XYZ file of C-alpha atoms in Angstrom:
410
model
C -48.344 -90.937 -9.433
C -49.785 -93.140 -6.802
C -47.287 -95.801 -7.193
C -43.163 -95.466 -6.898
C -41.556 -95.397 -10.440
C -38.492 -94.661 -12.167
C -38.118 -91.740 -14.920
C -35.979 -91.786 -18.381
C -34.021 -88.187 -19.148
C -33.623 -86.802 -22.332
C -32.648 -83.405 -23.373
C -32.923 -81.637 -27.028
C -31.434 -77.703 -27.692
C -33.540 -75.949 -30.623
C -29.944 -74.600 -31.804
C -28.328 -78.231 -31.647
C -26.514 -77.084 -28.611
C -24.578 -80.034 -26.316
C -27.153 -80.361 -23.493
C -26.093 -83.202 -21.142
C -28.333 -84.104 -17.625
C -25.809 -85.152 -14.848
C -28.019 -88.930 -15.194
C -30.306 -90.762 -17.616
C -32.548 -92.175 -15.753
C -34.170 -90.787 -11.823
C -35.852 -93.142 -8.997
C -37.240 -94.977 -7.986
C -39.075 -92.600 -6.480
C -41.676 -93.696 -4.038
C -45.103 -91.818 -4.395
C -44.254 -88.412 -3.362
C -40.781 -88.405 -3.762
C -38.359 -85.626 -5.380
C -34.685 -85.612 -6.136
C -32.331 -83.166 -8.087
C -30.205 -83.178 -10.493
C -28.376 -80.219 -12.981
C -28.369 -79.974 -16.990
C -25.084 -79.013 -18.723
C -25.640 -76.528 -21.699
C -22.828 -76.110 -24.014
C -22.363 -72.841 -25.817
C -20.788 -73.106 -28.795
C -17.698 -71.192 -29.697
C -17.558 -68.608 -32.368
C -21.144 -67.720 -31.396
C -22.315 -63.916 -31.919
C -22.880 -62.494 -28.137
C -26.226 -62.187 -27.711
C -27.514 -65.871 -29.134
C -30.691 -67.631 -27.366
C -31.191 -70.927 -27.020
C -34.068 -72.665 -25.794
C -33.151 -76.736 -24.660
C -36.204 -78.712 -23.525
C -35.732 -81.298 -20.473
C -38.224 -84.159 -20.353
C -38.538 -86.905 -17.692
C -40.878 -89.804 -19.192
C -42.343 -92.507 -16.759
C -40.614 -95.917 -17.292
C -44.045 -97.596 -16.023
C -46.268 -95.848 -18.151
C -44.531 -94.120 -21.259
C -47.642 -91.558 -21.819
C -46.601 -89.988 -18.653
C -44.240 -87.223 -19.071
C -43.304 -84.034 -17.654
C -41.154 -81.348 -19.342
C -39.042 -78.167 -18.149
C -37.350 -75.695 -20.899
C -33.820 -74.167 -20.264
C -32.873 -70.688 -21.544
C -29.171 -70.231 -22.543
C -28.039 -66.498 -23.523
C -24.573 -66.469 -24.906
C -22.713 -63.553 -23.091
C -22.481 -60.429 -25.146
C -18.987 -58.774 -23.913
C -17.768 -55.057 -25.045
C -17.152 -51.725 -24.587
C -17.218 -48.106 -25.725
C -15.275 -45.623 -25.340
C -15.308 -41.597 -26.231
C -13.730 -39.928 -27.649
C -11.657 -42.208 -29.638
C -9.774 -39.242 -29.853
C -8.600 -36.179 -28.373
C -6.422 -33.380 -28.561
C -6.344 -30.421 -26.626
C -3.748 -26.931 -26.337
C -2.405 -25.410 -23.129
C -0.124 -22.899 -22.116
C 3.712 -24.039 -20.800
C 4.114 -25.463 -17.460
C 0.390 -25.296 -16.685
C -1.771 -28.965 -16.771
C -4.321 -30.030 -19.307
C -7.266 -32.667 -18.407
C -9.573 -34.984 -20.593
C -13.209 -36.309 -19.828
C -13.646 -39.627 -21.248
C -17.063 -41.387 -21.322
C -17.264 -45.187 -21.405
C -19.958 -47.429 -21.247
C -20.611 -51.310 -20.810
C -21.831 -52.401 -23.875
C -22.312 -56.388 -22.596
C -24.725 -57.940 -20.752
C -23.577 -58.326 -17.488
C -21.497 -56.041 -15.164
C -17.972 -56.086 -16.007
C -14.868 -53.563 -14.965
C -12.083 -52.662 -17.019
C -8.208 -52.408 -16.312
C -6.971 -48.720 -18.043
C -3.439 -48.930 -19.048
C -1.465 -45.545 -20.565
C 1.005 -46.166 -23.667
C 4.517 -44.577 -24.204
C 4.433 -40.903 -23.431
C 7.240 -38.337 -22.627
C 4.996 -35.716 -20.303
C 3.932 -36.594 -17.474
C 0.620 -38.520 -17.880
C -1.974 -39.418 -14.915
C -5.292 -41.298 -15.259
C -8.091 -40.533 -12.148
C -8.365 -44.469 -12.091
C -6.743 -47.441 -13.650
C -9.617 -50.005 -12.177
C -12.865 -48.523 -14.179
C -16.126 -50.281 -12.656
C -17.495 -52.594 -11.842
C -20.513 -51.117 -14.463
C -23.537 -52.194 -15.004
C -24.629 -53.633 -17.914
C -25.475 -50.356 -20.421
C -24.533 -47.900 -17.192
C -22.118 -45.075 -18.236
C -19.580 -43.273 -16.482
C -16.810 -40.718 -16.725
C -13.134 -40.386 -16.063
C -10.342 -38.078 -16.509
C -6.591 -38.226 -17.480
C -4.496 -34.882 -16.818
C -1.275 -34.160 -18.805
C 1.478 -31.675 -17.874
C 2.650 -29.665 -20.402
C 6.864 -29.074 -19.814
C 7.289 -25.555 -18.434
C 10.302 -25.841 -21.063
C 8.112 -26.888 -24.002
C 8.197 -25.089 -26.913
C 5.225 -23.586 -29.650
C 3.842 -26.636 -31.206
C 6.002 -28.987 -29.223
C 3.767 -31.959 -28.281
C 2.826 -35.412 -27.092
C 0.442 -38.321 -27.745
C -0.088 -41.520 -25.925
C -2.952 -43.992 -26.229
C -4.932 -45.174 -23.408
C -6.388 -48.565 -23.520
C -9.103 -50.241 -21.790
C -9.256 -54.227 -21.346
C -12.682 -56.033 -19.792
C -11.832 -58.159 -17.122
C -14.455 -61.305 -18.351
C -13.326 -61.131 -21.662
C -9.306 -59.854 -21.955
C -9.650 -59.679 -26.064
C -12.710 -56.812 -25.491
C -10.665 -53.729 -25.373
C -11.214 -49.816 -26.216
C -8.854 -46.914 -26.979
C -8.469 -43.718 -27.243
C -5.027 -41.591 -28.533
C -4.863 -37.892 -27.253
C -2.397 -35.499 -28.274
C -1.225 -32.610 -26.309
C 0.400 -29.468 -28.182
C 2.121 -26.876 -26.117
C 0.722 -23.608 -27.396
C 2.274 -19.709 -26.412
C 0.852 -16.344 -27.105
C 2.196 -14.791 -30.384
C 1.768 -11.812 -32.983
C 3.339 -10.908 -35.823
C 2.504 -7.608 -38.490
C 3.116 -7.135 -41.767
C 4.977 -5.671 -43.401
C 7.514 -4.722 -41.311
C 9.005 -1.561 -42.977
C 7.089 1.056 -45.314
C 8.737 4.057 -46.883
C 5.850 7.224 -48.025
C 6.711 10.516 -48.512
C 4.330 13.727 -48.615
C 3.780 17.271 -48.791
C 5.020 18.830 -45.392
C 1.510 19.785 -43.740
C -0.146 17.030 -44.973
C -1.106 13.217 -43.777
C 0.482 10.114 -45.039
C -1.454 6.744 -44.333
C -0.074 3.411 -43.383
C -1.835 -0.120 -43.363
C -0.561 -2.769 -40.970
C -2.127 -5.958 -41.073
C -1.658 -7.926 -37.155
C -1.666 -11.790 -37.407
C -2.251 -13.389 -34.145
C 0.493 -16.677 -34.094
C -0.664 -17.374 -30.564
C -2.747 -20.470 -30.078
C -5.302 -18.568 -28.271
C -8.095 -15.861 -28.820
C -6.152 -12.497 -27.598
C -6.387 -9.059 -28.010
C -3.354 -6.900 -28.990
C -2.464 -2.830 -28.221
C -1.201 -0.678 -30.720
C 1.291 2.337 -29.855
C 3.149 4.606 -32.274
C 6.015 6.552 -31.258
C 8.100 9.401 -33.782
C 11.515 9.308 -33.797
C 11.333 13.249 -34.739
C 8.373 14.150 -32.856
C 5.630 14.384 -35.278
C 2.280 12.933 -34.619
C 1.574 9.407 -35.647
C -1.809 8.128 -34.211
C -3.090 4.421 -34.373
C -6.374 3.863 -35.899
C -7.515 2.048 -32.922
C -5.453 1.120 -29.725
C -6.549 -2.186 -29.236
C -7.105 -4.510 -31.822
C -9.176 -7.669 -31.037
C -10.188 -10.053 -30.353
C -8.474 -12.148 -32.696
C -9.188 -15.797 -32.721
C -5.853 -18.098 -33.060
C -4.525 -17.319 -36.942
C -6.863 -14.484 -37.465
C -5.845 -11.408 -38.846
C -7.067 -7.749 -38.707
C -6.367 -4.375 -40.492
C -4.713 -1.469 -38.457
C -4.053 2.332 -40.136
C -1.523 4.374 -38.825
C -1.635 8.133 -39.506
C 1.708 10.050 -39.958
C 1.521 13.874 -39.864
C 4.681 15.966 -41.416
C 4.915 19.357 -40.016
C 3.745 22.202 -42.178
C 7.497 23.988 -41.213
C 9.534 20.484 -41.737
C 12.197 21.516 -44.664
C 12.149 19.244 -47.932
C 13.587 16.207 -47.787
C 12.730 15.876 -43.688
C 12.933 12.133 -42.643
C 10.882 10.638 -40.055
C 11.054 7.220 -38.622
C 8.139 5.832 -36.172
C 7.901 2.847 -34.728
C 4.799 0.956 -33.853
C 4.356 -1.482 -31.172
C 1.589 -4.234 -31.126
C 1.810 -6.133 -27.869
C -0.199 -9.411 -26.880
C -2.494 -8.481 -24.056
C -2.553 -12.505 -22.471
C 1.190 -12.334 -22.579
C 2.477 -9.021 -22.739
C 6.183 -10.295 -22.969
C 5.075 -11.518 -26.951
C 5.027 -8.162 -29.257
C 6.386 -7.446 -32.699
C 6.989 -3.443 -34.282
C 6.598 -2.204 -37.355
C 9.067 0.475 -38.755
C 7.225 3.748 -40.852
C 9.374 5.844 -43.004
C 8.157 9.399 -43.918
C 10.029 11.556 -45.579
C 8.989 15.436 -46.438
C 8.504 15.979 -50.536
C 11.676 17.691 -52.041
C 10.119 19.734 -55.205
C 12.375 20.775 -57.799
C 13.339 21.268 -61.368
C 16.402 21.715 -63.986
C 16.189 22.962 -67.095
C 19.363 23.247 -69.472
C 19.978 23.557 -73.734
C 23.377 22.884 -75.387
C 22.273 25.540 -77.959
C 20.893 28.794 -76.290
C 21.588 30.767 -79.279
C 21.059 30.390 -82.622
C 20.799 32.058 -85.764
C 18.750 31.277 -88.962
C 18.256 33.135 -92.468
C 15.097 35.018 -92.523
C 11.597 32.285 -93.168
C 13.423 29.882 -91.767
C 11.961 27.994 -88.090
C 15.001 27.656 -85.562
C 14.088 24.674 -82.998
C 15.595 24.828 -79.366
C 15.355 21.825 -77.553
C 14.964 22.243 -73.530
C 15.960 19.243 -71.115
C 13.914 19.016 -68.068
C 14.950 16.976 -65.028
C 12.547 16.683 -62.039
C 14.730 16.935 -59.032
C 11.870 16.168 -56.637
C 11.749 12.475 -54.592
C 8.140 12.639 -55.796
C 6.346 13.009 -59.268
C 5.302 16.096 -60.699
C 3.847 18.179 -63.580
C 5.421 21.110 -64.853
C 3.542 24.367 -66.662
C 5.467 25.714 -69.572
C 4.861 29.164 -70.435
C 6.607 32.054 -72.470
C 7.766 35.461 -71.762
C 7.274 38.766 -73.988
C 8.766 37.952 -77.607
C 8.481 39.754 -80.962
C 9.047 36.693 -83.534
C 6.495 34.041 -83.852
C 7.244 31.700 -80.954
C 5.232 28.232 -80.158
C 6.002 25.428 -77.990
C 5.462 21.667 -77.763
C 4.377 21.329 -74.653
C 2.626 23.671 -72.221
C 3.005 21.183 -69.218
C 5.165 18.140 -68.895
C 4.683 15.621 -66.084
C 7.300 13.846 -64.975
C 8.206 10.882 -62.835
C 11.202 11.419 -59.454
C 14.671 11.491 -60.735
C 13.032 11.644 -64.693
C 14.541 13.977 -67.417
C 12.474 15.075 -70.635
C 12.314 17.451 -73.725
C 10.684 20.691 -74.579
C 11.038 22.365 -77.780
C 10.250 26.002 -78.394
C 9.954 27.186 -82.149
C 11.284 30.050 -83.211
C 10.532 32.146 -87.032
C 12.984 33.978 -88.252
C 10.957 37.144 -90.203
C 10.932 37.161 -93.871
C 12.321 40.988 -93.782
C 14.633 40.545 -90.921
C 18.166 42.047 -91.308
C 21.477 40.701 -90.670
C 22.186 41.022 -86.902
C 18.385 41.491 -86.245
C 17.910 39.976 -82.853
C 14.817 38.879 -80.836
C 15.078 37.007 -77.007
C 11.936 35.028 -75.566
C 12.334 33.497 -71.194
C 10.740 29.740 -71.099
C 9.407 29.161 -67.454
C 8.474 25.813 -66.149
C 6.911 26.092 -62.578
C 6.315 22.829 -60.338
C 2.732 22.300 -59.617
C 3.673 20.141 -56.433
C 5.028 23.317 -55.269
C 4.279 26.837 -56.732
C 7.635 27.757 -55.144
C 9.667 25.893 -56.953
C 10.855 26.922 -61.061
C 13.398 27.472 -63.415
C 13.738 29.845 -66.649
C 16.199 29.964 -69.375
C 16.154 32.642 -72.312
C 16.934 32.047 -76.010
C 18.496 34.283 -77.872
C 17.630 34.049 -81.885
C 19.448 36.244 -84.448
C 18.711 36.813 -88.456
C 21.473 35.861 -90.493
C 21.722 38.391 -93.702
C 19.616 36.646 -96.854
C 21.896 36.341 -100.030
C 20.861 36.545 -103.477
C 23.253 34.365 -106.369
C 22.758 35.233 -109.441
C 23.674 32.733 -112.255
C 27.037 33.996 -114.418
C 26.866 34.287 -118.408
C 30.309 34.060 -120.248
C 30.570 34.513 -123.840
């Protein structure tokens, strides 16, 4: 104005936040004049980071009260936090060799803050890149790493987790973590099954399935070998198998060839070796069995001989034991005979080790004589091997046919 005056203060916040001017009243100022003075703008406690208020200032004249002049104030409550990622992580590594995790964290608040990283209880040795993160820049990003050492002595599956923490420096409750876990992982294999038993017909192929698990905590590939403990050839179906993620499994055949000279009953034991190719000190074996077919056959009666009046059938009954380690079918067949002669079975199949019954029928002619006589051969051959059979003959006599005649007295 163009005279000196004095000036009331008097402060309102839109919120009905505290706002306090250091004095009430300013001047007098003569024409011209300027002084300063500072506003006090409380922020309330418990409120959400990120509140505006807007507080208006005005300075009325005390010598003419339609003369005024107003400033606004601004007040952003703080917003304070952090984030941090993963919030968890877990990672595999061999024995005595390090692992390392990337975290990512970013200032979520809205001014630059740094945070203090502190590691929890942990048995392996545990070493952050920093333990002063920042200062950052409000929304700014930026990585670090922690490295653990796995043991050399450390076991499969042994392990170890800590949490790492991080704490804002402007506001000590803000905090972040992260636990990571750290499993000591080895190469591994295993097969199943670990023993077979097959037998077959010397010349001839017998097939073996092996199915390879890989225990390892890694992707690896394994080699297959085969060796004969008698020489014959066994070949692998492949030599490398893989590869095999960490718990996958895969199919292997393994072929076992028996000699065409190998006598019956000619065991054979091979051995098969599946090694891991990213530590070849981890490998497991399978053991195959193969044993040369033994054909053969019994065949026995407690009654070779028997006799029977003339019309009469006489029955023979034939055991049959297959001696072979294998099943097999027999063909039953007769040799030259004279009387009427049948059997029950032309061909009888039988498990190893089993016994069964044949019965051959013999007729006794209506006008045979006593003494009359008549001899039949039963053959059984083995079908598993031509070579192999056994024969027995039967011997049937007529008895002499009596005629009673009734007796009259008088």
């Amino acid at each position: 104005g163009g005279y000196p005056d004095t000036y009331d203060l008097s402060a309102a916040s839109a919120l009905g936040w505290v706002v306090t001017p250091s004095v009430n009243t300013v001047g007098p100022l003569a024409v011209g004049g300027t002084t300063g003075l500072w506003v006090d703008v409380q922020i309330p406690s418990g409120i959400p980071g990120g509140t505006i208020d807007t507080a208006r200032v005005q300075a009325r004249s005390q010598a003419d009260q339609n003369v005024a002049a107003q400033a606004s104030l601004i007040t952003l409550a703080n917003v304070y936090g952090l984030e941090l990622d993963p919030p968890v992580a877990s990672a595999v590594g061999l024995p005595g060799t390090m692992v390392t995790y990337t975290f990512h964290v970013t200032n979520t608040s809205n001014l630059s803050d740094a945070f203090d990283l502190t590691v929890g209880e942990h048995e392996w040795f545990t070493l952050p890149e920093m333990v002063l993160i920042g200062p950052i820049e409000p929304g700014v990003s930026i990585d670090f790493t922690v490295r653990v050492d796995i043991p050399a002595s450390a076991a499969d599956y042994d392990f170890d987790s800590t949490v790492i923490t991080l704490t804002s420096h402007t506001d000590a409750n803000r905090q972040a973590i992260t636990t990571l876990t750290t499993t000591a992982r080895t190469y591994g294999v295993d097969v199943a099954p670990v023993s077979q038993s097959k037998a077959g017909t010397a010349g001839t192929v017998v097939r073996y399935w092996l199915q390879v698990i890989n225990t390892g905590g890694y992707p690896d590939t394994f080699s297959v070998s085969a060796l004969s403990a008698q020489g014959w050839d066994v070949t692998p179906g492949a030599i490398a198998i893989g590869p095999l993620a960490a718990g996958e499994t895969a199919q292997v055949w393994i072929d076992a060839e028996i000699p065409g000279d190998v006598p019956g009953g000619t065991e054979d034991a091979a051995r098969v070796d599946i090694v891991s190719e990213g530590d070849g000190a981890k490998s497991t074996a399978a053991l195959l069995y193969t044993t040369a077919n033994v054909y053969g056959l019994n065949v026995t009666t407690s009654m070779p001989a028997q006799s029977a009046f003339p019309g009469l059938v006489i029955t023979y009954t034939l055991q049959v034991t297959n001696l072979a380690n294998i099943s097999d079918t027999f063909s039953v067949t007769l040799g030259s005979y004279q009387w009427e002669t049948s059997l029950s079975h032309s061909s009888l199949s039988l498990l190893a080790g089993e016994a069964g019954q044949i019965e051959v029928y013999v007729t006794v002619p209506s006008g045979s004589r006593l003494g009359d006589l008549d001899a039949v051969s039963v053959r059984l051959v083995s079908q598993g091997d031509p070579m192999k059979s056994a024969q027995i003959t039967l011997a049937s006599t007529a008895l002499e046919a009596r005629i009673f005649l009734p007796i009259t007295m008088r």
